Structures are given as structure tokens and as C-alpha cells.
Short mmCIF file of C-alpha atoms and ligand atoms in Angstrom, two decimals:
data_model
loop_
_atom_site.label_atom_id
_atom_site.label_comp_id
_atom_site.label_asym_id
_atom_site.label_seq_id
_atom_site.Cartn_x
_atom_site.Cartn_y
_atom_site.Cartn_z
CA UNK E 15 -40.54 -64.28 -45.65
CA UNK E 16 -42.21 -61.64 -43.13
CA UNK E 17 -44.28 -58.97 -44.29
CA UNK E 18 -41.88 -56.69 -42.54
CA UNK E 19 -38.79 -58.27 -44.39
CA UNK E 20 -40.56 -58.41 -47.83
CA UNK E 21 -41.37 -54.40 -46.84
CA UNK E 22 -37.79 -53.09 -46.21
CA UNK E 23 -36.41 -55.65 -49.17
CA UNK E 24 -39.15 -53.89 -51.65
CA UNK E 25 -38.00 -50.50 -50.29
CA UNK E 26 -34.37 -50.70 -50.60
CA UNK E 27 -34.82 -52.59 -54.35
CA UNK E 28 -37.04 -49.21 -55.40
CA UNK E 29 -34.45 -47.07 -53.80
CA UNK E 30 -31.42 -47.86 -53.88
CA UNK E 31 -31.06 -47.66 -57.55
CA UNK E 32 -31.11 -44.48 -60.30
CA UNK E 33 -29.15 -41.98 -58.81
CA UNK E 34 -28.53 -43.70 -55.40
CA UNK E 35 -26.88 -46.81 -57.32
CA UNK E 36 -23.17 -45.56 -57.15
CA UNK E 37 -23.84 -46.22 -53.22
CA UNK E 38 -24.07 -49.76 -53.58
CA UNK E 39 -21.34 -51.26 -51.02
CA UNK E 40 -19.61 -47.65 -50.28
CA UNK E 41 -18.57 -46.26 -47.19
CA UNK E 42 -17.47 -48.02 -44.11
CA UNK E 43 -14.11 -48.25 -42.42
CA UNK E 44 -10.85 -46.70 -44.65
CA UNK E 45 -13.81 -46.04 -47.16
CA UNK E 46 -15.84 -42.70 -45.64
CA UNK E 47 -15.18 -40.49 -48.45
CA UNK E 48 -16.68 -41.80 -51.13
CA UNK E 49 -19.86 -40.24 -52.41
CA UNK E 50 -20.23 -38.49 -48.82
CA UNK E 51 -23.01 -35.86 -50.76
CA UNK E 52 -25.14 -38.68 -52.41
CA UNK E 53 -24.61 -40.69 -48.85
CA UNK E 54 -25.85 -37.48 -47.67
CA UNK E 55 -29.19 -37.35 -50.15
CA UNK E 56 -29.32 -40.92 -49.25
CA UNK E 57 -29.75 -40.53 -45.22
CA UNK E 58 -32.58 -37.79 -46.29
CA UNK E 59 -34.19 -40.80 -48.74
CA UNK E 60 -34.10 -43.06 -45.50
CA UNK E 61 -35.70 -40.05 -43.52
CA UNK E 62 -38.61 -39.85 -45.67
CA UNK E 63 -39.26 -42.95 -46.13
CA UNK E 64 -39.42 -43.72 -42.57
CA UNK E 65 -36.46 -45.82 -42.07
CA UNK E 66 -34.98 -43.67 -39.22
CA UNK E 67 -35.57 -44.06 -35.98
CA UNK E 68 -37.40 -47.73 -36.10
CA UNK E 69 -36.96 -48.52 -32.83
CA UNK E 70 -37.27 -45.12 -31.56
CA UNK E 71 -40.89 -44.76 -29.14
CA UNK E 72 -43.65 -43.58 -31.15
CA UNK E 73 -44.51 -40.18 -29.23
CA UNK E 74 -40.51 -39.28 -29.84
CA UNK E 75 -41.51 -39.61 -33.98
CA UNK E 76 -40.16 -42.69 -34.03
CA UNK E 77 -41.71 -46.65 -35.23
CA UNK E 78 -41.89 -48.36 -32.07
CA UNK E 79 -40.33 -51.02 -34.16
CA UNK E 80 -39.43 -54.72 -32.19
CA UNK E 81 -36.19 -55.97 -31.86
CA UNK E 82 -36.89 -58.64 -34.37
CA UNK E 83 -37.82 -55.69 -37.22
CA UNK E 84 -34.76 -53.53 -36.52
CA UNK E 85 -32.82 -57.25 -36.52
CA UNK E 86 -34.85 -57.81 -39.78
CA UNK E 87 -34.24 -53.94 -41.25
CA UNK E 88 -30.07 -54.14 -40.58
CA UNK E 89 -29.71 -57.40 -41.96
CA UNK E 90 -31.65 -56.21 -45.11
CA UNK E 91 -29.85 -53.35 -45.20
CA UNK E 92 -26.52 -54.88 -45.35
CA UNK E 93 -27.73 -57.63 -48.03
CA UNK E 94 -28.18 -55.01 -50.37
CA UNK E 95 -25.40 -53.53 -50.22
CA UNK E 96 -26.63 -50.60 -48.83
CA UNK E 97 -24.23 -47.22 -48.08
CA UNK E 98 -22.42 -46.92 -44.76
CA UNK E 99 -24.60 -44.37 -42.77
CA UNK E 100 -23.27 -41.15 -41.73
CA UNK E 101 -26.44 -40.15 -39.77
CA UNK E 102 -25.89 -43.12 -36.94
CA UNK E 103 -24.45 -40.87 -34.30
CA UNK E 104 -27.51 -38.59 -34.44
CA UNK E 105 -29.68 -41.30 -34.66
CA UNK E 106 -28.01 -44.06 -32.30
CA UNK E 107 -26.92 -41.91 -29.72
CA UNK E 108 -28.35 -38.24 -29.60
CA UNK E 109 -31.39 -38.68 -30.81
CA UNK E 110 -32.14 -41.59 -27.98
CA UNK E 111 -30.49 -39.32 -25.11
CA UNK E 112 -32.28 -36.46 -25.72
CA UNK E 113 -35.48 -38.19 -25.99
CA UNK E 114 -34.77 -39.84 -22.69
CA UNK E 115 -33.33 -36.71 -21.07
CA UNK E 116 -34.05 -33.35 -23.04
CA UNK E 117 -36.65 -30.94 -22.62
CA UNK E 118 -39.78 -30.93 -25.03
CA UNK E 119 -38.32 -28.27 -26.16
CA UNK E 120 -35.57 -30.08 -27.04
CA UNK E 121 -36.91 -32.89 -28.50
CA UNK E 122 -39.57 -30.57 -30.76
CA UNK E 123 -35.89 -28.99 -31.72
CA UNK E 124 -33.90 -32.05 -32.43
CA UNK E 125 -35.17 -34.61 -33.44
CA UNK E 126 -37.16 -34.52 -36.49
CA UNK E 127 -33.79 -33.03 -38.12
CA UNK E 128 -32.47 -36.76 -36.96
CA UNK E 129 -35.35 -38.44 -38.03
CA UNK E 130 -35.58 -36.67 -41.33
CA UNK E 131 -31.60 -37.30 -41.87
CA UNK E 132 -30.99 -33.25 -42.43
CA UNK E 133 -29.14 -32.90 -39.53
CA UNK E 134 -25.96 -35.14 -38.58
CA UNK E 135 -24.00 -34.78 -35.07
CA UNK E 136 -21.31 -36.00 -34.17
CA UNK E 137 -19.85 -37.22 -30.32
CA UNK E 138 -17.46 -34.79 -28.84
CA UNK E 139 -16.43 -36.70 -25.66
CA UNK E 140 -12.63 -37.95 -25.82
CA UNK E 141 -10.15 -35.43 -25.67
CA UNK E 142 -5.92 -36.10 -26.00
CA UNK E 143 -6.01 -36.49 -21.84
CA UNK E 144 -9.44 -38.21 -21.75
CA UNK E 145 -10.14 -41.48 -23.66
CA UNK E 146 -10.85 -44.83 -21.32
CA UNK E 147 -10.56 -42.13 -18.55
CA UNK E 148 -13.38 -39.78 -19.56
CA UNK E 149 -13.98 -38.30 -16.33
CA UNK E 150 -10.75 -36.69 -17.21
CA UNK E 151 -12.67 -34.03 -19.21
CA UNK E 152 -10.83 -30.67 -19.53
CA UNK E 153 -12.93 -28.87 -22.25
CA UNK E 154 -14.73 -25.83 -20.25
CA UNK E 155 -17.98 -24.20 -20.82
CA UNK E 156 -19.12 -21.46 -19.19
CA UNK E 157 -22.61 -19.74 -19.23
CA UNK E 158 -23.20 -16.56 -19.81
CA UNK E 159 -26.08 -14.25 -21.06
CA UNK E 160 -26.00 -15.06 -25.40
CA UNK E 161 -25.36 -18.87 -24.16
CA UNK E 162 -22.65 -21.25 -23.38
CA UNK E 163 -19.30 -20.34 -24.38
CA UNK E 164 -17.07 -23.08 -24.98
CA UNK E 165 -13.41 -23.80 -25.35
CA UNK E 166 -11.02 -26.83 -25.39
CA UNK E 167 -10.32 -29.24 -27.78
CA UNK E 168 -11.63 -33.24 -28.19
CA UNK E 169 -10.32 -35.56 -30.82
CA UNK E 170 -11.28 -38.56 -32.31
CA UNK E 171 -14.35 -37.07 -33.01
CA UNK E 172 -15.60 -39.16 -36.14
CA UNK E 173 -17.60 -37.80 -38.77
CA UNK E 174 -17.06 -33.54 -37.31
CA UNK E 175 -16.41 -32.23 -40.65
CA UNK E 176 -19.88 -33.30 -41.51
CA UNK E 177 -22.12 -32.88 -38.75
CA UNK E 178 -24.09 -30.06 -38.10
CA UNK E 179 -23.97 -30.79 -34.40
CA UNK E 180 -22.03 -31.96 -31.87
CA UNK E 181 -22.85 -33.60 -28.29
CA UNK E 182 -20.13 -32.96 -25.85
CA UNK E 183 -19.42 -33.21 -22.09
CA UNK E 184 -17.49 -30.12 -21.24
CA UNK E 185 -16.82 -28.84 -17.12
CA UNK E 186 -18.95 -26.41 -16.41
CA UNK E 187 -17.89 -26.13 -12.46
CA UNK E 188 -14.44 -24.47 -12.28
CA UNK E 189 -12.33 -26.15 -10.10
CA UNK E 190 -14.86 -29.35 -10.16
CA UNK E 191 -13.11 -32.58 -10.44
CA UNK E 192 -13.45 -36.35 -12.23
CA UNK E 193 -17.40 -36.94 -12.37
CA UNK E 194 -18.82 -33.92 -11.00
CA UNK E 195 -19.77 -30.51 -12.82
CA UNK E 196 -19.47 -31.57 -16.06
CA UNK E 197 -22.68 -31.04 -18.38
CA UNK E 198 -23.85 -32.17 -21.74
CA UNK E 199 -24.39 -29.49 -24.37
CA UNK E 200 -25.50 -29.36 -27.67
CA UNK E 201 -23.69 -27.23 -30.03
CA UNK E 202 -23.81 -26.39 -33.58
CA UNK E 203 -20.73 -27.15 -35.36
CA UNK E 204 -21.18 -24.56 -37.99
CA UNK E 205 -19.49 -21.48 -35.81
CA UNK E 206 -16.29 -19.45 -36.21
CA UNK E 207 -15.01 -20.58 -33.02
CA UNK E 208 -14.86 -24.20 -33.90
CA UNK E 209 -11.86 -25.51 -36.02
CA UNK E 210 -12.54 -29.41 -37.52
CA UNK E 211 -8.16 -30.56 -38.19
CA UNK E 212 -8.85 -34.23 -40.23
CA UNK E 213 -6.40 -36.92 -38.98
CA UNK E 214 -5.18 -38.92 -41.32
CA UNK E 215 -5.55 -42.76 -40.57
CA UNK E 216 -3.58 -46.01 -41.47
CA UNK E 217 -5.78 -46.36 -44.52
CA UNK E 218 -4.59 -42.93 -45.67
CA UNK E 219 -8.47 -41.38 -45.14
CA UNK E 220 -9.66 -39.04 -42.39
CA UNK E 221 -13.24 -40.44 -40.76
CA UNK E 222 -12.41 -38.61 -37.70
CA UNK E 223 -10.81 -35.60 -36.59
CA UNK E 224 -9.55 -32.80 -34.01
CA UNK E 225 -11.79 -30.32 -32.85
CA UNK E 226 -10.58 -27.09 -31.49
CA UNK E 227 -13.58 -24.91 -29.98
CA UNK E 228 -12.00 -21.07 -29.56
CA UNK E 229 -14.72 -19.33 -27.81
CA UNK E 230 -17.69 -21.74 -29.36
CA UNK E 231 -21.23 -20.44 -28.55
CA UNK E 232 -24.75 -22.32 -27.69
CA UNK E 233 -28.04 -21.31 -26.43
CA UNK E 234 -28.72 -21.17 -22.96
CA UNK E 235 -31.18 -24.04 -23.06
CA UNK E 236 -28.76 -26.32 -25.22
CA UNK E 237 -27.99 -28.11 -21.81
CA UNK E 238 -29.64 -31.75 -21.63
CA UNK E 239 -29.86 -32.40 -17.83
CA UNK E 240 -29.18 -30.09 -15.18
CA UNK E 241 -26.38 -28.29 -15.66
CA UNK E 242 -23.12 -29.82 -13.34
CA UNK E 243 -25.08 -33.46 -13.99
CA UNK E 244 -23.64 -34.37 -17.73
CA UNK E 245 -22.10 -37.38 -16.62
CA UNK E 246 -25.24 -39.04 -15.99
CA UNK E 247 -26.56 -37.96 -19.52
CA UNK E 248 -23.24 -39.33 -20.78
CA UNK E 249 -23.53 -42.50 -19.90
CA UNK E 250 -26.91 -42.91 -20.47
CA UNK E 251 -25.84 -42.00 -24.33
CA UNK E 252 -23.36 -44.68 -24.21
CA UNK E 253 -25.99 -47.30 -22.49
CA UNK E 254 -27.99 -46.54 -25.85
CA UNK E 255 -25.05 -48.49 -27.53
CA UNK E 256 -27.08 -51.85 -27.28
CA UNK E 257 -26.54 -53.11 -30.63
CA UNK E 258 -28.93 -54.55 -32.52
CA UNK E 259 -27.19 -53.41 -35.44
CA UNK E 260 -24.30 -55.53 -34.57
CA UNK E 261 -26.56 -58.24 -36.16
CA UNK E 262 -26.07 -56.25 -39.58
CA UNK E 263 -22.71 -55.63 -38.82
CA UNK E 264 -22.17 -59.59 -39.11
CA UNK E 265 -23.64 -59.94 -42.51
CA UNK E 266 -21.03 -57.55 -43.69
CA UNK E 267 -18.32 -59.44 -41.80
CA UNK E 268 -19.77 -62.72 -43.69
CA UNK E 269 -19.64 -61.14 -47.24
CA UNK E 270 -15.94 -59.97 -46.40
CA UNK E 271 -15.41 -63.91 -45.12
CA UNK E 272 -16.42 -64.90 -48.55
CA UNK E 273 -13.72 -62.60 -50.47
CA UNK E 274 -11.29 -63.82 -48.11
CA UNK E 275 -12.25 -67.69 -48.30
CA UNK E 276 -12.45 -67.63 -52.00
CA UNK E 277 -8.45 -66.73 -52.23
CA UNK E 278 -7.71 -69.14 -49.64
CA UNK E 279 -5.74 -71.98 -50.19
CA UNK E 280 -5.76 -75.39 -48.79
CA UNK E 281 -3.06 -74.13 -45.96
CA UNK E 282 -5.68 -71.83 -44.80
CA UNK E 283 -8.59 -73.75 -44.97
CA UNK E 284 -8.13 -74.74 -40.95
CA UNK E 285 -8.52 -70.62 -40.48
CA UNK E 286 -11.27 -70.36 -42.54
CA UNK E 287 -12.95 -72.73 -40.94
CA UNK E 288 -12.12 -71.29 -37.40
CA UNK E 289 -13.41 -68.11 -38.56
CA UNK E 290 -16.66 -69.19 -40.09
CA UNK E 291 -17.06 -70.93 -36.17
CA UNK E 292 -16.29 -67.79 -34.68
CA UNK E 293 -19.01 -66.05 -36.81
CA UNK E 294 -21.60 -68.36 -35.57
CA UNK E 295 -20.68 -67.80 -32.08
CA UNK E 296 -21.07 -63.74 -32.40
CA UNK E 297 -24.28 -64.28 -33.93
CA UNK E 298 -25.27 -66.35 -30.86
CA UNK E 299 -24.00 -64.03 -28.38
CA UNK E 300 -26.03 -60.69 -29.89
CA UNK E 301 -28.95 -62.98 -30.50
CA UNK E 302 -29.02 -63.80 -26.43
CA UNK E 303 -27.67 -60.07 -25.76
CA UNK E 304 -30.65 -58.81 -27.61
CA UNK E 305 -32.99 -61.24 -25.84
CA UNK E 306 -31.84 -60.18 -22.19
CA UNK E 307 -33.97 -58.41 -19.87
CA UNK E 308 -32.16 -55.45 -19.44
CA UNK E 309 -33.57 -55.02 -15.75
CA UNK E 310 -31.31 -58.37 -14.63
CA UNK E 311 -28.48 -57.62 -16.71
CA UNK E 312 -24.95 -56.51 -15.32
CA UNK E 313 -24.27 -54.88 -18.16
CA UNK E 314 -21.39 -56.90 -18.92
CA UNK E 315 -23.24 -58.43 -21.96
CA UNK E 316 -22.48 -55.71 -24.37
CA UNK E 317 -18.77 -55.80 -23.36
CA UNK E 318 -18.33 -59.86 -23.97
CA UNK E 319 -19.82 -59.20 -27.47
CA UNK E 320 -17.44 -56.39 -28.04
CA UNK E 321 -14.42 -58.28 -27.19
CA UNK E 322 -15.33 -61.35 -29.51
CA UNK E 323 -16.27 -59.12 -32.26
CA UNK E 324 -13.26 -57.13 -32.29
CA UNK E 325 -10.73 -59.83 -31.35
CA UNK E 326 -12.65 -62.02 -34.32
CA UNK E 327 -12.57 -58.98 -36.79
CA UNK E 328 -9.24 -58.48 -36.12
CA UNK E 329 -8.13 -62.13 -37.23
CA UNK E 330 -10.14 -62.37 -40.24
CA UNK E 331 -8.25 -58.83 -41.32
CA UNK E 332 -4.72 -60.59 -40.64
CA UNK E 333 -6.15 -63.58 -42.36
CA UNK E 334 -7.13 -61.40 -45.11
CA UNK E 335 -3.25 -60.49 -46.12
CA UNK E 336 -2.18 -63.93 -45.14
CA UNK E 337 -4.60 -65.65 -48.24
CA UNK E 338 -3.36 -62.73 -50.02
CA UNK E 339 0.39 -64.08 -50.21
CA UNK E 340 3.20 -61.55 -50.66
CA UNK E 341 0.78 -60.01 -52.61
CA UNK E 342 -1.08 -58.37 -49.82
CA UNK E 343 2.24 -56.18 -49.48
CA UNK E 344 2.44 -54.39 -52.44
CA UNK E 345 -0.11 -51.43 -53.18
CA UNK E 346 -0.98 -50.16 -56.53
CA UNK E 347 -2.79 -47.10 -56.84
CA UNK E 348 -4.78 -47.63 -53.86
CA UNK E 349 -5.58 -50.37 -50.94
CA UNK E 350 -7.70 -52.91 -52.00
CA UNK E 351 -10.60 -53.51 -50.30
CA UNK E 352 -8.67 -56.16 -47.88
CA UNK E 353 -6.07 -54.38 -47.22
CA UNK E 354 -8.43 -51.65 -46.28
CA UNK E 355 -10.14 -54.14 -43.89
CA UNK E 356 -6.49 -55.58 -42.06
CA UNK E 357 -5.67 -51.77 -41.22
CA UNK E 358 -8.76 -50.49 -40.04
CA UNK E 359 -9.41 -53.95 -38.05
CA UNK E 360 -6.64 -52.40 -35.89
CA UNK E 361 -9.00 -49.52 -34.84
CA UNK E 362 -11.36 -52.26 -33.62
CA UNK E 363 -9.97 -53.00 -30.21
CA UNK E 364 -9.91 -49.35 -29.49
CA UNK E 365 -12.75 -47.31 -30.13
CA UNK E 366 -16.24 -48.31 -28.23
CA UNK E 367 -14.35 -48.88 -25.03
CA UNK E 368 -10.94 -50.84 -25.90
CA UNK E 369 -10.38 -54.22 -24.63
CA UNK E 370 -9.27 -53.40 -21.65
CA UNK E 371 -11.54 -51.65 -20.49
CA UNK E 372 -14.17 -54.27 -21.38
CA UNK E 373 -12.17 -56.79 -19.60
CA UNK E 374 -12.00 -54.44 -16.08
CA UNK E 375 -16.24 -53.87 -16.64
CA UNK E 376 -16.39 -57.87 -16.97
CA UNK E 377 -13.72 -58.32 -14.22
CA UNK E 378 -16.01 -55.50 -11.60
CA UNK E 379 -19.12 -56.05 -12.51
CA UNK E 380 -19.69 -59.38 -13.22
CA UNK E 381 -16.59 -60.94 -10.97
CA UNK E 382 -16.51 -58.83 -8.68
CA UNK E 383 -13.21 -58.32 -8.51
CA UNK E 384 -11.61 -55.23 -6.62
CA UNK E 385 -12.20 -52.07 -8.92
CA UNK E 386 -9.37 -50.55 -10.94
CA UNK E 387 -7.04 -48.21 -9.67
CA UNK E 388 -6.25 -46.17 -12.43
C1 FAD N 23 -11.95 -45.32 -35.29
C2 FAD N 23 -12.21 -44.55 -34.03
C3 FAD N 23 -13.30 -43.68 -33.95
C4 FAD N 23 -13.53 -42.93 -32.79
N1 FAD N 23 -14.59 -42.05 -32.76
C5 FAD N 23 -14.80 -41.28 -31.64
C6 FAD N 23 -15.84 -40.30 -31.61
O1 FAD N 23 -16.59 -40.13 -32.60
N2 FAD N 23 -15.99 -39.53 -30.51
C7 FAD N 23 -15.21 -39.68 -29.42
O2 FAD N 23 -15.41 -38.98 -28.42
N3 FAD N 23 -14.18 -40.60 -29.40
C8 FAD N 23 -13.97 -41.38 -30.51
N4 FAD N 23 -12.93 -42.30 -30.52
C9 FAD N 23 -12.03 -42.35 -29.38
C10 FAD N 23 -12.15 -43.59 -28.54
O3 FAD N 23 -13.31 -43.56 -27.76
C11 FAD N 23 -10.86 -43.65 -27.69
O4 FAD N 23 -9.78 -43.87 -28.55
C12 FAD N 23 -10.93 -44.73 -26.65
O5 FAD N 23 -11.87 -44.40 -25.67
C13 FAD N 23 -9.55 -44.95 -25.99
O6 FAD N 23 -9.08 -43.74 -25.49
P1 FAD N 23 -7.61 -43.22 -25.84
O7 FAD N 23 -7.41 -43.29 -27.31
O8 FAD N 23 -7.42 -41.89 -25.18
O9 FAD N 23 -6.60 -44.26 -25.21
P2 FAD N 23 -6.21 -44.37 -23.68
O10 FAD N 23 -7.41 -44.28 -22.82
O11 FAD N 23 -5.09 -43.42 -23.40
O12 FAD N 23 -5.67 -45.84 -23.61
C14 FAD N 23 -4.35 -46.21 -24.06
C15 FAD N 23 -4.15 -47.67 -23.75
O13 FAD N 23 -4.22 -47.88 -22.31
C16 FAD N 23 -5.21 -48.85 -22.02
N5 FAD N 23 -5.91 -48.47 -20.78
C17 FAD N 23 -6.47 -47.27 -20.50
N6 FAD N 23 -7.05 -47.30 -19.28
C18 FAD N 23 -6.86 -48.54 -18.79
C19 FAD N 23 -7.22 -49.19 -17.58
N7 FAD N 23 -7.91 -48.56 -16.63
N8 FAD N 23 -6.85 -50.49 -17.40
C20 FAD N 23 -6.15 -51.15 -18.38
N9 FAD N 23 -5.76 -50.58 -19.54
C21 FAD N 23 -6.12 -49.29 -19.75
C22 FAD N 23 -6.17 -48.82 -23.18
O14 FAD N 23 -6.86 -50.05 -23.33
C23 FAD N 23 -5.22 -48.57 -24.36
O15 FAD N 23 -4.62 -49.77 -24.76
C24 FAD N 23 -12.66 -43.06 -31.68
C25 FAD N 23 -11.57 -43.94 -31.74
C26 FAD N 23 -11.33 -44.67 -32.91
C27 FAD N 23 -10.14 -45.57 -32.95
#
């Protein structure tokens, strides 16, 4: 074993035990609202023990961690059954953008908070008439001399009812249209004029929600990027999405192949099989994803490993109620844990960029096929 591995298995065995060992194989899909307060002490224990922000550069606070250790770190992470984490968007997504984007001011601002796990965001960019189509922004923000006043309403927005902040794309150009004068704020969610409305999901939990901003205030200098040039920002937050811990990801899918394989009977030992196949082939594909040069890359990588990972997540939850018999129909007292995993599988295909829209980046990009008229 590595010295690296050895270092994060030691870690999580001292930590992740006393008070943090209710948190042993909570959260996740259908299951966000279980011990969200000790998940919440638990991002802070990550914080200080330096677990945030591995791969982050070293000047923004970060490790400077290799691909291989942040491989090493998720797949450790999920073997021990470590909590969901409720501080990914800040650290995934913000943190990474406004390193690459914001102001030293900003970044003195921000980012500790994300590397100490005290502050979580959350991403306010679809709204009900702007999901694949983004560009289709409608929330407005304008600025005037206490800050940026925002109003409009996103949805979908996972995780606002606990996140101190939120990183939106709101048009700051009246009468601008599609990709032009929008810009990326930074607001704090903890304002009068912003209302968090839970939806209520399939599994009967709410991980994400409505957000209503009613005259919604920010500082001036809250704007990462020049003000009119969000979408740029924006996608550079989504280009951040490279997934490396997709490769932790699949160590939970394996554990929930095991629960599934050991009710299977000999009638579904052909699917099993087919599954435990399909596992091997998303490990392959984020192993070479990881290993690209990102210079020569079309970008099209990330959206072939999407695909297969939803599509193949998707099957093992139908193949989850199929082992289950009639069984898998009746609820008593609440889901079981495969239930859970057949109705939030159905979310897979949409959030991320749903499977058409991967298939219409693949078809552009890497086909070059003529570009979509929608
Ligand atoms: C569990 C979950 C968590 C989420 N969390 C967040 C979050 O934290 N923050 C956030 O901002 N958003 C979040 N989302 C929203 C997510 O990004 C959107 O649902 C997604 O982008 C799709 O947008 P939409 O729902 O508006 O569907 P639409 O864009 O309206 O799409 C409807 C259907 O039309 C298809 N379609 C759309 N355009 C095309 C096209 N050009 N060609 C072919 N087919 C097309 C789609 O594939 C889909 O089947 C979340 C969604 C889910 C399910």
C-alpha cells in the first residue's frame, strides 16, 4: 500500500468514529437528510485536517495533490463508508472558478471558508425556462450603489437550504440576449430577499429546491469576471467537472452491486454478470479520461463517461427491484435502500447535462456533425 493510501486510510479510521460514527454510509441520493448537522461538523473535520481542496494549487491553499492521490483519497473515502459531502459544490466548482477567475480579493474572501468546510454554496444556474438551454437565463441583476440587486427565480438548485452561498449567472445587460451580458455573482444566501421552496422528489426527500430572490443584495465586487462576461466564468465552472471523483463514485456503485447480486437468483445471474462488465468498462473509461491531456482533448471525454455511467446506473437500479421480486413493490415504513437507488437512478440521465445533450456535444464536437438547432 502507498504511503499516501495508508495516510488517508489512518485518517478516516481515527475520524470517522466517536461522535462522527452515526455517518458511516449516510447521505447520498433519496438519503440527504440524515444527520445533515453532524455531516456538517464532519465537512469542518475534513477542513482541518486538510482533506479539502487536494487537488486544489498550492498558492490557492490547496495540496497540489496528483491525480493518482485524489484517485487514491475518493476511493478511500468511499471504502469506509464515509458521509455523502455537502461541501462539494463549494469545493468542486466555486472554489476552482474563483481561483481561476476571481480577484485576490476574492480568493483571500472565499476560499479558506471552502477549504475549512464553514462555508457551503450552492449552484444557482437553471431556472424553469433555462435547463439544457442555459443561455436562456432570465434572472436579472442590476448594480447599484449598496451592490447588486437581484431578482428572479432558479430551481433545481441542490443543497440551497444549506448553503451559505450561492453562484449564479443572472443578466446584467437589459435587453441583452442568449450568451451576452450575463455575469457571475456571488451572493449570500442568508438575506430577506431570498426564499429557499424544497421540492419534494420521487424518494419523498427534498436535496434540491426553488429559489426565489425578491430584491436579493451583494457587494459590488461580488462579480467574478467582468461584468456582461459570466458566461465565460460559467462554463469554465462546469469545465471544472472533470471527475476524478467519479472513480469513488464507482466503489459505491460496486458495494450497491453486491446488495443487489446477493438477492439475485439464478434468472438474473446473466444481468449480474452484464453489470459487473459494465463496471469494469466505466472504470476504464475515467481511468483513460483522467489520463488525457486536456490540451488535445475535444472535450467529448467527460460526456462518453457520463452517458455510460448514467445509462449503467440506471440498469443496475431497475435490476435492483427486479432481484427484489414483487417485493420491491410494497413499502413499509420507508424505501429501502434499493428502492431508494431505482428512483433516484431516474435523476441520473438528467442532471450534469442529460443525455441528450451529451449525445449533441459528442455528435458536434467530436463528429462534426451540423450543430443543433434548438
Ligand atoms: C438531481 C438533480 C440535481 C440538480 N441540481 C442542480 C443544481 O444544483 N443547480 C442547477 O443549476 N441545476 C441543477 N439541476 C438541474 C439540471 O441541470 C437540469 O435539470 C438539466 O440541465 C436539464 O434541464 P431541464 O430540467 O430544464 O430540462 P430541459 O432542458 O427542459 O430538457 C427537457 C428534455 O428535453 C431534452 N432536450 C433539451 N434540449 C435538447 C436538445 N437541444 N436536443 C435534444 N434534446 C434536448 C432534454 O434532454 C430533456 O430530456 C439538477 C437536476 C437534478 C435532476
Amino acid at each position: 500500500m502507498s504511503d499516501f493510501r495508508a495516510e488517508v486510510r489512518d485518517w478516516l479510521a481515527e475520524h470517522l468514529r466517536g461522535e462522527f460514527a452515526p455517518l458511516v454510509g449516510t447521505g447520498g441520493p433519496g438519503r440527504e437528510h440524515e444527520h445533515v448537522e453532524l455531516r456538517q461538523a464532519w465537512e469542518r473535520e475534513l477542513g482541518t485536517g486538510g482533506w479539502i481542496g487536494l487537488g486544489w494549487p498550492v498558492e490557492a491553499g490547496g495540496r497540489g495533490a496528483s491525480v493518482e492521490e485524489q484517485v487514491v483519497f475518493h476511493e478511500e473515502y468511499a471504502r469506509a463508508g464515509a458521509p455523502a459531502r455537502i461541501g462539494h459544490m463549494g469545493e468542486q466548482l466555486a472554489g476552482p472558478t474563483i481561483a481561476a477567475f476571481g480577484t485576490q480579493e476574492q480568493k483571500d474572501r472565499f476560499l479558506p471558508g471552502i477549504l475549512a468546510g464553514s462555508e457551503l454554496w450552492c449552484q444557482g444556474y437553471s431556472e424553469p425556462g433555462a435547463g439544457s438551454d442555459l443561455a436562456a437565463v432570465r434572472t436579472r441583476a442590476t448594480l447599484q450603489d449598496d451592490g447588486w440587486h437581484v431578482d428572479g427565480q432558479k430551481i433545481w438548485t441542490s443543497l440551497a437550504h444549506l448553503a451559505d452561498w450561492c453562484f449564479l449567472i443572472a443578466r446584467t445587460e437589459p435587453g441583452s440576449e442568449r450568451h451576452k451580458g450575463l455575469s457571475y455573482l456571488l451572493v449570500p444566501m442568508r438575506q430577506d430577499g431570498i426564499e429557499v421552496r424544497p421540492i419534494v422528489q420521487l424518494t419523498g426527500t427534498s436535496e434540491f429546491n426553488e429559489v426565489f430572490f425578491d430584491d436579493a443584495v451583494t457587494a459590488p465586487d461580488n462579480v467574478v469576471g467582468e461584468p456582461g462576461q459570466g458566461w465565460r466564468v460559467a462554463m469554465g465552472t462546469l469545465a471544472f467537472e472533470r471527475g476524478v471523483s467519479t472513480l469513488g463514485q464507482q466503489v459505491g456503485f460496486a458495494r450497491e452491486l453486491d446488495e443487489v447480486a446477493a438477492l439475485a437468483g439464478p434468472e438474473h445471474h446473466d444481468a449480474v454478470v452484464e453489470a459487473w462488465a459494465g463496471l469494469q468498462v466505466l472504470r476504464a473509461t475515467a481511468l483513460r479520461t483522467l489520463d488525457n491531456d486536456a490540451s488535445s482533448s475535444t472535450g467529448v471525454e467527460a460526456s462518453v463517461s457520463k452517458l455510460l455511467w448514467a445509462g449503467w446506473h440506471q440498469r443496475l437500479g431497475e435490476l435492483a427491484m427486479a432481484v427484489q421480486g414483487p417485493a420491491a413493490t410494497l413499502v413499509d415504513g420507508g424505501l429501502s435502500p434499493l428502492q431508494n437507488l431505482f428512483l433516484f437512478t431516474r435523476s441520473d440521465t438528467i442532471y450534469g447535462g442529460s443525455n441528450e445533450v451529451q449525445r449533441n456535444i459528442i455528435a458536434e464536437r467530436h463528429w462534426g456533425l451540423p450543430k443543433d438547432r434548438a
